[in-house]
Amino acid sequence: SLRVKLVDEAGKPLAGLEVTLLSAGRGGDKVETQGSKDTGSDGIAQFSDLRSGAEIGYMVSVERDGSRQQSQPFQLAPEHGSLVALTIRAVS
């Protein structure tokens, strides 16, 4: 499973933001959407039943105030769940 935690510049959880999970296989140029989830009051969105391993990479995308912000690409740990924490900045 994957948990994505969103916080603002002060470190406070951001509730109600849509997190989109993207994936791509190694050596391929096709990026696929794995779905979207909204963050809860704790700023966390959770995804489950995901593939792990060196052959697949993921990235999360979040839109706040009309601006799209993305994580760096990452891989899931096969032996346990993964957590990605992002600071989502307000658009100025």
PDB file of N, CA and C in Angstrom:
ATOM      1  N   SER A   1       0.838  -1.197   0.000  1.00  0.00           N
ATOM      2  CA  SER A   1       0.000   0.000   0.000  1.00  0.00           C
ATOM      3  C   SER A   1       0.877   1.253   0.000  1.00  0.00           C
ATOM      4  N   LEU A   2       0.268   2.338  -0.374  1.00  0.00           N
ATOM      5  CA  LEU A   2       0.954   3.626  -0.427  1.00  0.00           C
ATOM      6  C   LEU A   2       0.117   4.657   0.307  1.00  0.00           C
ATOM      7  N   ARG A   3       0.761   5.394   1.198  1.00  0.00           N
ATOM      8  CA  ARG A   3       0.117   6.520   1.870  1.00  0.00           C
ATOM      9  C   ARG A   3       0.817   7.791   1.405  1.00  0.00           C
ATOM     10  N   VAL A   4       0.033   8.778   1.002  1.00  0.00           N
ATOM     11  CA  VAL A   4       0.559  10.072   0.558  1.00  0.00           C
ATOM     12  C   VAL A   4       0.070  11.111   1.554  1.00  0.00           C
ATOM     13  N   LYS A   5       1.013  11.796   2.205  1.00  0.00           N
ATOM     14  CA  LYS A   5       0.669  12.814   3.198  1.00  0.00           C
ATOM     15  C   LYS A   5       1.002  14.189   2.638  1.00  0.00           C
ATOM     16  N   LEU A   6       0.010  15.077   2.631  1.00  0.00           N
ATOM     17  CA  LEU A   6       0.187  16.439   2.141  1.00  0.00           C
ATOM     18  C   LEU A   6       0.128  17.419   3.297  1.00  0.00           C
ATOM     19  N   VAL A   7       1.114  18.302   3.356  1.00  0.00           N
ATOM     20  CA  VAL A   7       1.138  19.350   4.369  1.00  0.00           C
ATOM     21  C   VAL A   7       1.399  20.688   3.688  1.00  0.00           C
ATOM     22  N   ASP A   8       1.026  21.774   4.386  1.00  0.00           N
ATOM     23  CA  ASP A   8       1.313  23.105   3.860  1.00  0.00           C
ATOM     24  C   ASP A   8       2.695  23.554   4.328  1.00  0.00           C
ATOM     25  N   GLU A   9       3.048  24.792   4.025  1.00  0.00           N
ATOM     26  CA  GLU A   9       4.382  25.306   4.364  1.00  0.00           C
ATOM     27  C   GLU A   9       4.658  25.325   5.867  1.00  0.00           C
ATOM     28  N   ALA A  10       3.600  25.365   6.675  1.00  0.00           N
ATOM     29  CA  ALA A  10       3.750  25.357   8.133  1.00  0.00           C
ATOM     30  C   ALA A  10       3.730  23.941   8.703  1.00  0.00           C
ATOM     31  N   GLY A  11       3.604  22.931   7.840  1.00  0.00           N
ATOM     32  CA  GLY A  11       3.587  21.548   8.292  1.00  0.00           C
ATOM     33  C   GLY A  11       2.214  21.050   8.712  1.00  0.00           C
ATOM     34  N   LYS A  12       1.166  21.827   8.451  1.00  0.00           N
ATOM     35  CA  LYS A  12      -0.196  21.420   8.821  1.00  0.00           C
ATOM     36  C   LYS A  12      -0.804  20.569   7.706  1.00  0.00           C
ATOM     37  N   PRO A  13      -1.548  19.509   8.082  1.00  0.00           N
ATOM     38  CA  PRO A  13      -2.164  18.633   7.077  1.00  0.00           C
ATOM     39  C   PRO A  13      -3.132  19.398   6.176  1.00  0.00           C
ATOM     40  N   LEU A  14      -3.136  19.012   4.900  1.00  0.00           N
ATOM     41  CA  LEU A  14      -4.042  19.606   3.912  1.00  0.00           C
ATOM     42  C   LEU A  14      -5.143  18.604   3.584  1.00  0.00           C
ATOM     43  N   ALA A  15      -6.360  18.899   4.025  1.00  0.00           N
ATOM     44  CA  ALA A  15      -7.511  18.020   3.788  1.00  0.00           C
ATOM     45  C   ALA A  15      -8.227  18.423   2.500  1.00  0.00           C
ATOM     46  N   GLY A  16      -8.851  17.440   1.863  1.00  0.00           N
ATOM     47  CA  GLY A  16      -9.713  17.701   0.716  1.00  0.00           C
ATOM     48  C   GLY A  16      -9.015  17.956  -0.604  1.00  0.00           C
ATOM     49  N   LEU A  17      -7.712  17.678  -0.690  1.00  0.00           N
ATOM     50  CA  LEU A  17      -7.016  17.824  -1.972  1.00  0.00           C
ATOM     51  C   LEU A  17      -7.003  16.482  -2.695  1.00  0.00           C
ATOM     52  N   GLU A  18      -7.153  16.528  -4.009  1.00  0.00           N
ATOM     53  CA  GLU A  18      -7.147  15.309  -4.816  1.00  0.00           C
ATOM     54  C   GLU A  18      -5.712  14.927  -5.173  1.00  0.00           C
ATOM     55  N   VAL A  19      -5.358  13.689  -4.863  1.00  0.00           N
ATOM     56  CA  VAL A  19      -4.045  13.130  -5.167  1.00  0.00           C
ATOM     57  C   VAL A  19      -4.223  12.126  -6.300  1.00  0.00           C
ATOM     58  N   THR A  20      -3.502  12.321  -7.405  1.00  0.00           N
ATOM     59  CA  THR A  20      -3.550  11.396  -8.536  1.00  0.00           C
ATOM     60  C   THR A  20      -2.255  10.601  -8.558  1.00  0.00           C
ATOM     61  N   LEU A  21      -2.377   9.290  -8.643  1.00  0.00           N
ATOM     62  CA  LEU A  21      -1.225   8.399  -8.684  1.00  0.00           C
ATOM     63  C   LEU A  21      -0.959   7.987 -10.125  1.00  0.00           C
ATOM     64  N   LEU A  22       0.273   8.190 -10.577  1.00  0.00           N
ATOM     65  CA  LEU A  22       0.692   7.844 -11.939  1.00  0.00           C
ATOM     66  C   LEU A  22       1.744   6.743 -11.865  1.00  0.00           C
ATOM     67  N   SER A  23       1.780   5.882 -12.897  1.00  0.00           N
ATOM     68  CA  SER A  23       2.795   4.827 -12.929  1.00  0.00           C
ATOM     69  C   SER A  23       3.344   4.681 -14.343  1.00  0.00           C
ATOM     70  N   ALA A  24       4.544   4.122 -14.416  1.00  0.00           N
ATOM     71  CA  ALA A  24       5.178   3.828 -15.704  1.00  0.00           C
ATOM     72  C   ALA A  24       6.103   2.632 -15.513  1.00  0.00           C
ATOM     73  N   GLY A  25       6.118   1.756 -16.516  1.00  0.00           N
ATOM     74  CA  GLY A  25       7.008   0.611 -16.483  1.00  0.00           C
ATOM     75  C   GLY A  25       8.391   0.988 -16.969  1.00  0.00           C
ATOM     76  N   ARG A  26       9.383   0.290 -16.476  1.00  0.00           N
ATOM     77  CA  ARG A  26      10.771   0.540 -16.875  1.00  0.00           C
ATOM     78  C   ARG A  26      10.928   0.311 -18.375  1.00  0.00           C
ATOM     79  N   GLY A  27      11.567   1.265 -19.034  1.00  0.00           N
ATOM     80  CA  GLY A  27      11.817   1.146 -20.461  1.00  0.00           C
ATOM     81  C   GLY A  27      10.635   1.538 -21.335  1.00  0.00           C
ATOM     82  N   GLY A  28       9.518   1.840 -20.724  1.00  0.00           N
ATOM     83  CA  GLY A  28       8.344   2.232 -21.495  1.00  0.00           C
ATOM     84  C   GLY A  28       8.158   3.732 -21.469  1.00  0.00           C
ATOM     85  N   ASP A  29       7.403   4.229 -22.419  1.00  0.00           N
ATOM     86  CA  ASP A  29       7.154   5.666 -22.445  1.00  0.00           C
ATOM     87  C   ASP A  29       5.695   5.981 -22.140  1.00  0.00           C
ATOM     88  N   LYS A  30       4.936   4.968 -21.723  1.00  0.00           N
ATOM     89  CA  LYS A  30       3.527   5.155 -21.427  1.00  0.00           C
ATOM     90  C   LYS A  30       3.324   5.368 -19.927  1.00  0.00           C
ATOM     91  N   VAL A  31       2.708   6.492 -19.578  1.00  0.00           N
ATOM     92  CA  VAL A  31       2.370   6.795 -18.188  1.00  0.00           C
ATOM     93  C   VAL A  31       0.884   6.527 -18.012  1.00  0.00           C
ATOM     94  N   GLU A  32       0.543   5.792 -16.969  1.00  0.00           N
ATOM     95  CA  GLU A  32      -0.847   5.430 -16.712  1.00  0.00           C
ATOM     96  C   GLU A  32      -1.315   6.012 -15.385  1.00  0.00           C
ATOM     97  N   THR A  33      -2.574   6.411 -15.335  1.00  0.00           N
ATOM     98  CA  THR A  33      -3.177   6.881 -14.093  1.00  0.00           C
ATOM     99  C   THR A  33      -3.680   5.674 -13.319  1.00  0.00           C
ATOM    100  N   GLN A  34      -3.287   5.598 -12.057  1.00  0.00           N
ATOM    101  CA  GLN A  34      -3.711   4.500 -11.186  1.00  0.00           C
ATOM    102  C   GLN A  34      -4.907   4.889 -10.317  1.00  0.00           C
ATOM    103  N   GLY A  35      -5.436   6.080 -10.538  1.00  0.00           N
ATOM    104  CA  GLY A  35      -6.597   6.534  -9.780  1.00  0.00           C
ATOM    105  C   GLY A  35      -6.301   7.778  -8.978  1.00  0.00           C
ATOM    106  N   SER A  36      -7.362   8.324  -8.401  1.00  0.00           N
ATOM    107  CA  SER A  36      -7.253   9.527  -7.579  1.00  0.00           C
ATOM    108  C   SER A  36      -7.985   9.309  -6.269  1.00  0.00           C
ATOM    109  N   LYS A  37      -7.471   9.913  -5.219  1.00  0.00           N
ATOM    110  CA  LYS A  37      -8.081   9.855  -3.885  1.00  0.00           C
ATOM    111  C   LYS A  37      -7.981  11.240  -3.270  1.00  0.00           C
ATOM    112  N   ASP A  38      -8.962  11.598  -2.454  1.00  0.00           N
ATOM    113  CA  ASP A  38      -8.920  12.855  -1.716  1.00  0.00           C
ATOM    114  C   ASP A  38      -8.257  12.634  -0.366  1.00  0.00           C
ATOM    115  N   THR A  39      -7.525  13.643   0.107  1.00  0.00           N
ATOM    116  CA  THR A  39      -6.911  13.552   1.424  1.00  0.00           C
ATOM    117  C   THR A  39      -7.973  13.738   2.502  1.00  0.00           C
ATOM    118  N   GLY A  40      -7.796  13.032   3.602  1.00  0.00           N
ATOM    119  CA  GLY A  40      -8.687  13.155   4.750  1.00  0.00           C
ATOM    120  C   GLY A  40      -8.262  14.310   5.639  1.00  0.00           C
ATOM    121  N   SER A  41      -8.864  14.416   6.789  1.00  0.00           N
ATOM    122  CA  SER A  41      -8.556  15.508   7.720  1.00  0.00           C
ATOM    123  C   SER A  41      -7.107  15.451   8.207  1.00  0.00           C
ATOM    124  N   ASP A  42      -6.490  14.270   8.126  1.00  0.00           N
ATOM    125  CA  ASP A  42      -5.084  14.114   8.517  1.00  0.00           C
ATOM    126  C   ASP A  42      -4.121  14.409   7.372  1.00  0.00           C
ATOM    127  N   GLY A  43      -4.667  14.807   6.192  1.00  0.00           N
ATOM    128  CA  GLY A  43      -3.834  15.114   5.034  1.00  0.00           C
ATOM    129  C   GLY A  43      -3.350  13.892   4.282  1.00  0.00           C
ATOM    130  N   ILE A  44      -3.919  12.718   4.578  1.00  0.00           N
ATOM    131  CA  ILE A  44      -3.437  11.465   3.984  1.00  0.00           C
ATOM    132  C   ILE A  44      -4.449  10.886   3.001  1.00  0.00           C
ATOM    133  N   ALA A  45      -3.928  10.451   1.852  1.00  0.00           N
ATOM    134  CA  ALA A  45      -4.682   9.665   0.873  1.00  0.00           C
ATOM    135  C   ALA A  45      -3.985   8.310   0.780  1.00  0.00           C
ATOM    136  N   GLN A  46      -4.766   7.242   0.714  1.00  0.00           N
ATOM    137  CA  GLN A  46      -4.176   5.902   0.700  1.00  0.00           C
ATOM    138  C   GLN A  46      -4.583   5.140  -0.553  1.00  0.00           C
ATOM    139  N   PHE A  47      -3.587   4.443  -1.133  1.00  0.00           N
ATOM    140  CA  PHE A  47      -3.787   3.600  -2.306  1.00  0.00           C
ATOM    141  C   PHE A  47      -3.363   2.181  -1.938  1.00  0.00           C
ATOM    142  N   SER A  48      -4.068   1.193  -2.464  1.00  0.00           N
ATOM    143  CA  SER A  48      -3.712  -0.191  -2.154  1.00  0.00           C
ATOM    144  C   SER A  48      -3.703  -1.033  -3.428  1.00  0.00           C
ATOM    145  N   ASP A  49      -3.284  -2.282  -3.286  1.00  0.00           N
ATOM    146  CA  ASP A  49      -3.211  -3.242  -4.400  1.00  0.00           C
ATOM    147  C   ASP A  49      -2.340  -2.721  -5.541  1.00  0.00           C
ATOM    148  N   LEU A  50      -1.165  -2.199  -5.186  1.00  0.00           N
ATOM    149  CA  LEU A  50      -0.225  -1.665  -6.173  1.00  0.00           C
ATOM    150  C   LEU A  50       0.920  -2.646  -6.390  1.00  0.00           C
ATOM    151  N   ARG A  51       1.447  -2.667  -7.599  1.00  0.00           N
ATOM    152  CA  ARG A  51       2.617  -3.490  -7.891  1.00  0.00           C
ATOM    153  C   ARG A  51       3.867  -2.808  -7.338  1.00  0.00           C
ATOM    154  N   SER A  52       4.821  -3.624  -6.923  1.00  0.00           N
ATOM    155  CA  SER A  52       6.108  -3.090  -6.471  1.00  0.00           C
ATOM    156  C   SER A  52       7.217  -3.792  -7.235  1.00  0.00           C
ATOM    157  N   GLY A  53       8.403  -3.246  -7.133  1.00  0.00           N
ATOM    158  CA  GLY A  53       9.556  -3.845  -7.798  1.00  0.00           C
ATOM    159  C   GLY A  53      10.272  -2.843  -8.673  1.00  0.00           C
ATOM    160  N   ALA A  54      11.428  -3.254  -9.145  1.00  0.00           N
ATOM    161  CA  ALA A  54      12.297  -2.370  -9.921  1.00  0.00           C
ATOM    162  C   ALA A  54      11.743  -2.051 -11.305  1.00  0.00           C
ATOM    163  N   GLU A  55      10.760  -2.832 -11.771  1.00  0.00           N
ATOM    164  CA  GLU A  55      10.261  -2.619 -13.130  1.00  0.00           C
ATOM    165  C   GLU A  55       9.163  -1.562 -13.233  1.00  0.00           C
ATOM    166  N   ILE A  56       8.706  -1.029 -12.094  1.00  0.00           N
ATOM    167  CA  ILE A  56       7.635  -0.033 -12.141  1.00  0.00           C
ATOM    168  C   ILE A  56       7.934   1.139 -11.217  1.00  0.00           C
ATOM    169  N   GLY A  57       7.670   2.337 -11.725  1.00  0.00           N
ATOM    170  CA  GLY A  57       7.875   3.554 -10.938  1.00  0.00           C
ATOM    171  C   GLY A  57       6.572   4.324 -10.807  1.00  0.00           C
ATOM    172  N   TYR A  58       6.494   5.131  -9.781  1.00  0.00           N
ATOM    173  CA  TYR A  58       5.288   5.907  -9.490  1.00  0.00           C
ATOM    174  C   TYR A  58       5.639   7.381  -9.305  1.00  0.00           C
ATOM    175  N   MET A  59       4.606   8.201  -9.376  1.00  0.00           N
ATOM    176  CA  MET A  59       4.715   9.630  -9.100  1.00  0.00           C
ATOM    177  C   MET A  59       3.317  10.082  -8.692  1.00  0.00           C
ATOM    178  N   VAL A  60       3.234  11.048  -7.773  1.00  0.00           N
ATOM    179  CA  VAL A  60       1.931  11.596  -7.410  1.00  0.00           C
ATOM    180  C   VAL A  60       1.841  13.038  -7.884  1.00  0.00           C
ATOM    181  N   SER A  61       0.620  13.428  -8.211  1.00  0.00           N
ATOM    182  CA  SER A  61       0.336  14.763  -8.704  1.00  0.00           C
ATOM    183  C   SER A  61      -0.819  15.336  -7.881  1.00  0.00           C
ATOM    184  N   VAL A  62      -0.694  16.613  -7.493  1.00  0.00           N
ATOM    185  CA  VAL A  62      -1.698  17.283  -6.669  1.00  0.00           C
ATOM    186  C   VAL A  62      -1.961  18.659  -7.265  1.00  0.00           C
ATOM    187  N   GLU A  63      -3.231  19.031  -7.303  1.00  0.00           N
ATOM    188  CA  GLU A  63      -3.575  20.377  -7.764  1.00  0.00           C
ATOM    189  C   GLU A  63      -4.070  21.189  -6.579  1.00  0.00           C
ATOM    190  N   ARG A  64      -3.482  22.380  -6.409  1.00  0.00           N
ATOM    191  CA  ARG A  64      -3.899  23.293  -5.347  1.00  0.00           C
ATOM    192  C   ARG A  64      -3.981  24.695  -5.933  1.00  0.00           C
ATOM    193  N   ASP A  65      -5.116  25.324  -5.777  1.00  0.00           N
ATOM    194  CA  ASP A  65      -5.325  26.695  -6.260  1.00  0.00           C
ATOM    195  C   ASP A  65      -4.997  26.833  -7.745  1.00  0.00           C
ATOM    196  N   GLY A  66      -5.334  25.798  -8.541  1.00  0.00           N
ATOM    197  CA  GLY A  66      -5.119  25.856  -9.982  1.00  0.00           C
ATOM    198  C   GLY A  66      -3.707  25.544 -10.434  1.00  0.00           C
ATOM    199  N   SER A  67      -2.833  25.201  -9.507  1.00  0.00           N
ATOM    200  CA  SER A  67      -1.446  24.881  -9.843  1.00  0.00           C
ATOM    201  C   SER A  67      -1.187  23.402  -9.560  1.00  0.00           C
ATOM    202  N   ARG A  68      -0.603  22.694 -10.531  1.00  0.00           N
ATOM    203  CA  ARG A  68      -0.290  21.283 -10.362  1.00  0.00           C
ATOM    204  C   ARG A  68       1.124  21.133  -9.817  1.00  0.00           C
ATOM    205  N   GLN A  69       1.240  20.329  -8.766  1.00  0.00           N
ATOM    206  CA  GLN A  69       2.534  20.046  -8.149  1.00  0.00           C
ATOM    207  C   GLN A  69       2.724  18.540  -8.122  1.00  0.00           C
ATOM    208  N   GLN A  70       3.965  18.081  -8.402  1.00  0.00           N
ATOM    209  CA  GLN A  70       4.234  16.655  -8.515  1.00  0.00           C
ATOM    210  C   GLN A  70       5.404  16.237  -7.645  1.00  0.00           C
ATOM    211  N   SER A  71       5.385  14.970  -7.269  1.00  0.00           N
ATOM    212  CA  SER A  71       6.511  14.393  -6.538  1.00  0.00           C
ATOM    213  C   SER A  71       7.605  14.011  -7.516  1.00  0.00           C
ATOM    214  N   GLN A  72       8.738  13.663  -6.980  1.00  0.00           N
ATOM    215  CA  GLN A  72       9.788  13.023  -7.760  1.00  0.00           C
ATOM    216  C   GLN A  72       9.353  11.573  -7.998  1.00  0.00           C
ATOM    217  N   PRO A  73       9.829  10.932  -9.059  1.00  0.00           N
ATOM    218  CA  PRO A  73       9.504   9.514  -9.259  1.00  0.00           C
ATOM    219  C   PRO A  73      10.035   8.674  -8.088  1.00  0.00           C
ATOM    220  N   PHE A  74       9.311   7.605  -7.755  1.00  0.00           N
ATOM    221  CA  PHE A  74       9.718   6.723  -6.660  1.00  0.00           C
ATOM    222  C   PHE A  74       9.248   5.306  -6.953  1.00  0.00           C
ATOM    223  N   GLN A  75       9.801   4.360  -6.197  1.00  0.00           N
ATOM    224  CA  GLN A  75       9.389   2.959  -6.278  1.00  0.00           C
ATOM    225  C   GLN A  75       8.844   2.545  -4.922  1.00  0.00           C
ATOM    226  N   LEU A  76       7.963   1.558  -4.925  1.00  0.00           N
ATOM    227  CA  LEU A  76       7.396   1.049  -3.682  1.00  0.00           C
ATOM    228  C   LEU A  76       8.288  -0.034  -3.100  1.00  0.00           C
ATOM    229  N   ALA A  77       8.374  -0.050  -1.786  1.00  0.00           N
ATOM    230  CA  ALA A  77       9.122  -1.099  -1.108  1.00  0.00           C
ATOM    231  C   ALA A  77       8.282  -2.376  -1.122  1.00  0.00           C
ATOM    232  N   PRO A  78       8.832  -3.490  -1.635  1.00  0.00           N
ATOM    233  CA  PRO A  78       8.025  -4.705  -1.766  1.00  0.00           C
ATOM    234  C   PRO A  78       7.665  -5.369  -0.436  1.00  0.00           C
ATOM    235  N   GLU A  79       8.464  -5.177   0.603  1.00  0.00           N
ATOM    236  CA  GLU A  79       8.245  -5.901   1.854  1.00  0.00           C
ATOM    237  C   GLU A  79       7.321  -5.186   2.835  1.00  0.00           C
ATOM    238  N   HIS A  80       7.012  -3.926   2.584  1.00  0.00           N
ATOM    239  CA  HIS A  80       6.101  -3.195   3.479  1.00  0.00           C
ATOM    240  C   HIS A  80       5.522  -1.999   2.737  1.00  0.00           C
ATOM    241  N   GLY A  81       4.572  -1.332   3.328  1.00  0.00           N
ATOM    242  CA  GLY A  81       3.962  -0.162   2.694  1.00  0.00           C
ATOM    243  C   GLY A  81       4.933   0.995   2.583  1.00  0.00           C
ATOM    244  N   SER A  82       4.574   1.966   1.776  1.00  0.00           N
ATOM    245  CA  SER A  82       5.416   3.141   1.557  1.00  0.00           C
ATOM    246  C   SER A  82       4.649   4.401   1.919  1.00  0.00           C
ATOM    247  N   LEU A  83       5.399   5.427   2.329  1.00  0.00           N
ATOM    248  CA  LEU A  83       4.836   6.731   2.648  1.00  0.00           C
ATOM    249  C   LEU A  83       5.575   7.787   1.846  1.00  0.00           C
ATOM    250  N   VAL A  84       4.814   8.656   1.167  1.00  0.00           N
ATOM    251  CA  VAL A  84       5.370   9.790   0.452  1.00  0.00           C
ATOM    252  C   VAL A  84       4.780  11.029   1.115  1.00  0.00           C
ATOM    253  N   ALA A  85       5.638  11.916   1.586  1.00  0.00           N
ATOM    254  CA  ALA A  85       5.187  13.168   2.212  1.00  0.00           C
ATOM    255  C   ALA A  85       5.585  14.327   1.320  1.00  0.00           C
ATOM    256  N   LEU A  86       4.614  15.204   1.044  1.00  0.00           N
ATOM    257  CA  LEU A  86       4.866  16.363   0.185  1.00  0.00           C
ATOM    258  C   LEU A  86       4.413  17.638   0.862  1.00  0.00           C
ATOM    259  N   THR A  87       5.221  18.682   0.704  1.00  0.00           N
ATOM    260  CA  THR A  87       4.802  20.014   1.095  1.00  0.00           C
ATOM    261  C   THR A  87       4.198  20.655  -0.137  1.00  0.00           C
ATOM    262  N   ILE A  88       2.920  21.009  -0.053  1.00  0.00           N
ATOM    263  CA  ILE A  88       2.203  21.615  -1.170  1.00  0.00           C
ATOM    264  C   ILE A  88       2.110  23.117  -0.903  1.00  0.00           C
ATOM    265  N   ARG A  89       2.739  23.878  -1.732  1.00  0.00           N
ATOM    266  CA  ARG A  89       2.826  25.324  -1.534  1.00  0.00           C
ATOM    267  C   ARG A  89       1.637  26.061  -2.162  1.00  0.00           C
ATOM    268  N   ALA A  90       1.217  27.107  -1.490  1.00  0.00           N
ATOM    269  CA  ALA A  90       0.147  27.954  -2.012  1.00  0.00           C
ATOM    270  C   ALA A  90       0.676  28.739  -3.207  1.00  0.00           C
ATOM    271  N   VAL A  91      -0.182  28.989  -4.162  1.00  0.00           N
ATOM    272  CA  VAL A  91       0.194  29.769  -5.335  1.00  0.00           C
ATOM    273  C   VAL A  91       0.186  31.232  -4.963  1.00  0.00           C
ATOM    274  N   SER A  92       1.256  31.939  -5.308  1.00  0.00           N
ATOM    275  CA  SER A  92       1.297  33.371  -4.976  1.00  0.00           C
ATOM    276  C   SER A  92       1.298  34.213  -6.233  1.00  0.00           C
TER     277      SER A  92
END
